[in-house]
Amino acid sequence: MIQYVPGDATDPQGDGPKLLVHVCNDIGAWGRGFVLALSKRHPEPERAFKAWAAGETDQPYALGEVQFVPVRDDLTVANLIGQHDIARKTRPTAAPPVRYEAIRAGLSRVRAEAQRTQASVHMPRIGAGVARGDWAVIEPIIEQELAAHGVPVTVYDLPPETP
């Protein structure tokens, strides 16, 4: 079961180890959407992502891969490559950048890490922001890859702004 809560996904709540999952692109760009708030709170995932994208690590940088970046004793950020290229206003494409099968493959890796570390998984509505994915497609993938395997999942929705 996925639990939905209002709040800031960059500051996951609860006890015990936590994995914070978000979707990244496969071209090394970092600078729109959720990552802006993430970098303000935790700069380490951006530095690690850029090094990974530049080929400065041994881990393959490709769709479906996940980079785990510890940011606190109880929190690790999962940079999941689930988006091909980026959406550009100047060059629209027929298909959105989201890649559902890459998200599925990445969440399988997240599941293995969550089970290994007994962590809960936290996220914004991954793939449904700048990647322009359909949450009605992504939610069942999360259910199948995480929740159905007993991994606790919390999805954070920012509360509406008050004037």
GROMACS .gro file of C-alpha atoms in nm:
model
  163
    1MET     CA    1   0.000   0.000   0.000
    2ILE     CA    2   0.116   0.349  -0.082
    3GLN     CA    3   0.060   0.614   0.183
    4TYR     CA    4  -0.005   0.967   0.056
    5VAL     CA    5   0.076   1.258   0.285
    6PRO     CA    6   0.099   1.635   0.247
    7GLY     CA    7   0.452   1.752   0.303
    8ASP     CA    8   0.801   1.807   0.171
    9ALA     CA    9   0.955   1.496   0.017
   10THR     CA   10   1.305   1.639   0.071
   11ASP     CA   11   1.247   1.590   0.445
   12PRO     CA   12   1.096   1.240   0.477
   13GLN     CA   13   0.923   1.164   0.804
   14GLY     CA   14   0.921   0.850   1.016
   15ASP     CA   15   1.157   0.632   1.212
   16GLY     CA   16   1.435   0.413   1.081
   17PRO     CA   17   1.633   0.417   0.759
   18LYS     CA   18   1.473   0.593   0.463
   19LEU     CA   19   1.535   0.593   0.088
   20LEU     CA   20   1.427   0.910  -0.094
   21VAL     CA   21   1.361   0.826  -0.460
   22HIS     CA   22   1.337   1.075  -0.744
   23VAL     CA   23   1.362   1.046  -1.123
   24CYS     CA   24   1.659   1.186  -1.316
   25ASN     CA   25   1.727   1.212  -1.689
   26ASP     CA   26   1.984   1.025  -1.895
   27ILE     CA   27   2.167   1.333  -2.030
   28GLY     CA   28   2.317   1.463  -1.706
   29ALA     CA   29   2.093   1.769  -1.671
   30TRP     CA   30   1.999   1.877  -1.317
   31GLY     CA   31   1.812   2.200  -1.262
   32ARG     CA   32   1.433   2.176  -1.294
   33GLY     CA   33   1.155   2.033  -1.081
   34PHE     CA   34   1.209   1.840  -0.758
   35VAL     CA   35   1.590   1.851  -0.778
   36LEU     CA   36   1.594   2.224  -0.708
   37ALA     CA   37   1.439   2.172  -0.365
   38LEU     CA   38   1.648   1.858  -0.309
   39SER     CA   39   1.975   2.042  -0.379
   40LYS     CA   40   1.884   2.321  -0.137
   41ARG     CA   41   1.840   2.071   0.146
   42HIS     CA   42   2.099   1.809   0.042
   43PRO     CA   43   2.373   1.914  -0.206
   44GLU     CA   44   2.541   1.571  -0.213
   45PRO     CA   45   2.301   1.401  -0.460
   46GLU     CA   46   2.358   1.670  -0.724
   47ARG     CA   47   2.738   1.644  -0.696
   48ALA     CA   48   2.722   1.264  -0.710
   49PHE     CA   49   2.478   1.268  -1.005
   50LYS     CA   50   2.696   1.504  -1.210
   51ALA     CA   51   3.007   1.292  -1.145
   52TRP     CA   52   2.809   0.978  -1.240
   53ALA     CA   53   2.677   1.140  -1.562
   54ALA     CA   54   3.031   1.254  -1.651
   55GLY     CA   55   3.159   0.895  -1.630
   56GLU     CA   56   3.360   0.958  -1.314
   57THR     CA   57   3.225   0.647  -1.137
   58ASP     CA   58   3.239   0.276  -1.214
   59GLN     CA   59   2.860   0.243  -1.216
   60PRO     CA   60   2.688   0.240  -1.558
   61TYR     CA   61   2.494   0.560  -1.628
   62ALA     CA   62   2.185   0.443  -1.816
   63LEU     CA   63   1.807   0.422  -1.805
   64GLY     CA   64   1.691   0.203  -1.516
   65GLU     CA   65   2.008   0.249  -1.310
   66VAL     CA   66   2.002   0.393  -0.958
   67GLN     CA   67   2.273   0.578  -0.768
   68PHE     CA   68   2.237   0.566  -0.389
   69VAL     CA   69   2.377   0.874  -0.213
   70PRO     CA   70   2.381   0.885   0.170
   71VAL     CA   71   2.293   1.232   0.302
   72ARG     CA   72   2.227   1.160   0.673
   73ASP     CA   73   2.268   0.860   0.899
   74ASP     CA   74   1.905   0.764   0.837
   75LEU     CA   75   1.854   0.897   0.481
   76THR     CA   76   1.987   0.792   0.141
   77VAL     CA   77   1.880   0.961  -0.183
   78ALA     CA   78   1.818   0.733  -0.482
   79ASN     CA   79   1.894   0.906  -0.814
   80LEU     CA   80   1.687   0.687  -1.051
   81ILE     CA   81   1.741   0.729  -1.426
   82GLY     CA   82   1.384   0.708  -1.553
   83GLN     CA   83   1.370   0.986  -1.809
   84HIS     CA   84   1.518   0.998  -2.161
   85ASP     CA   85   1.647   1.345  -2.249
   86ILE     CA   86   1.448   1.641  -2.115
   87ALA     CA   87   1.131   1.824  -2.211
   88ARG     CA   88   1.210   2.140  -2.402
   89LYS     CA   89   0.963   2.414  -2.486
   90THR     CA   90   1.163   2.500  -2.797
   91ARG     CA   91   1.168   2.141  -2.926
   92PRO     CA   92   0.850   1.956  -2.831
   93THR     CA   93   0.838   1.580  -2.886
   94ALA     CA   94   0.548   1.346  -2.945
   95ALA     CA   95   0.646   1.120  -2.654
   96PRO     CA   96   0.716   1.261  -2.307
   97PRO     CA   97   1.065   1.206  -2.162
   98VAL     CA   98   0.942   0.959  -1.895
   99ARG     CA   99   1.038   0.594  -1.951
  100TYR     CA  100   0.807   0.369  -1.753
  101GLU     CA  101   1.012   0.052  -1.794
  102ALA     CA  102   1.323   0.236  -1.670
  103ILE     CA  103   1.128   0.348  -1.364
  104ARG     CA  104   1.019  -0.014  -1.311
  105ALA     CA  105   1.379  -0.140  -1.342
  106GLY     CA  106   1.505   0.133  -1.109
  107LEU     CA  107   1.237   0.062  -0.849
  108SER     CA  108   1.338  -0.304  -0.854
  109ARG     CA  109   1.689  -0.189  -0.756
  110VAL     CA  110   1.539   0.040  -0.492
  111ARG     CA  111   1.341  -0.255  -0.355
  112ALA     CA  112   1.658  -0.463  -0.318
  113GLU     CA  113   1.831  -0.178  -0.132
  114ALA     CA  114   1.526  -0.113   0.088
  115GLN     CA  115   1.506  -0.481   0.180
  116ARG     CA  116   1.881  -0.500   0.243
  117THR     CA  117   1.876  -0.196   0.474
  118GLN     CA  118   1.519  -0.241   0.609
  119ALA     CA  119   1.439   0.108   0.484
  120SER     CA  120   1.108   0.269   0.402
  121VAL     CA  121   1.080   0.443   0.065
  122HIS     CA  122   0.976   0.807   0.024
  123MET     CA  123   0.918   1.011  -0.292
  124PRO     CA  124   0.734   1.290  -0.463
  125ARG     CA  125   0.508   1.179  -0.751
  126ILE     CA  126   0.809   1.050  -0.944
  127GLY     CA  127   0.805   1.077  -1.321
  128ALA     CA  128   0.486   1.286  -1.322
  129GLY     CA  129   0.648   1.631  -1.307
  130VAL     CA  130   0.899   1.757  -1.563
  131ALA     CA  131   0.923   1.404  -1.711
  132ARG     CA  132   0.553   1.448  -1.804
  133GLY     CA  133   0.453   1.095  -1.706
  134ASP     CA  134   0.106   0.976  -1.616
  135TRP     CA  135   0.065   0.903  -1.244
  136ALA     CA  136  -0.209   0.652  -1.331
  137VAL     CA  137   0.064   0.447  -1.504
  138ILE     CA  138   0.340   0.511  -1.247
  139GLU     CA  139   0.139   0.435  -0.933
  140PRO     CA  140   0.075   0.068  -1.027
  141ILE     CA  141   0.447   0.026  -1.103
  142ILE     CA  142   0.527   0.148  -0.750
  143GLU     CA  143   0.264  -0.089  -0.610
  144GLN     CA  144   0.407  -0.385  -0.803
  145GLU     CA  145   0.777  -0.316  -0.746
  146LEU     CA  146   0.770  -0.194  -0.385
  147ALA     CA  147   0.445  -0.215  -0.191
  148ALA     CA  148   0.356  -0.567  -0.309
  149HIS     CA  149   0.691  -0.682  -0.167
  150GLY     CA  150   0.625  -0.535   0.176
  151VAL     CA  151   0.830  -0.219   0.129
  152PRO     CA  152   0.658   0.077   0.300
  153VAL     CA  153   0.608   0.364   0.053
  154THR     CA  154   0.517   0.724   0.130
  155VAL     CA  155   0.436   0.971  -0.149
  156TYR     CA  156   0.450   1.339  -0.059
  157ASP     CA  157   0.229   1.603  -0.213
  158LEU     CA  158   0.316   1.964  -0.142
  159PRO     CA  159   0.034   2.128   0.051
  160PRO     CA  160  -0.150   2.403  -0.139
  161GLU     CA  161   0.006   2.744  -0.092
  162THR     CA  162  -0.194   2.985   0.120
  163PRO     CA  163  -0.216   3.346   0.002
   0.00000   0.00000   0.00000
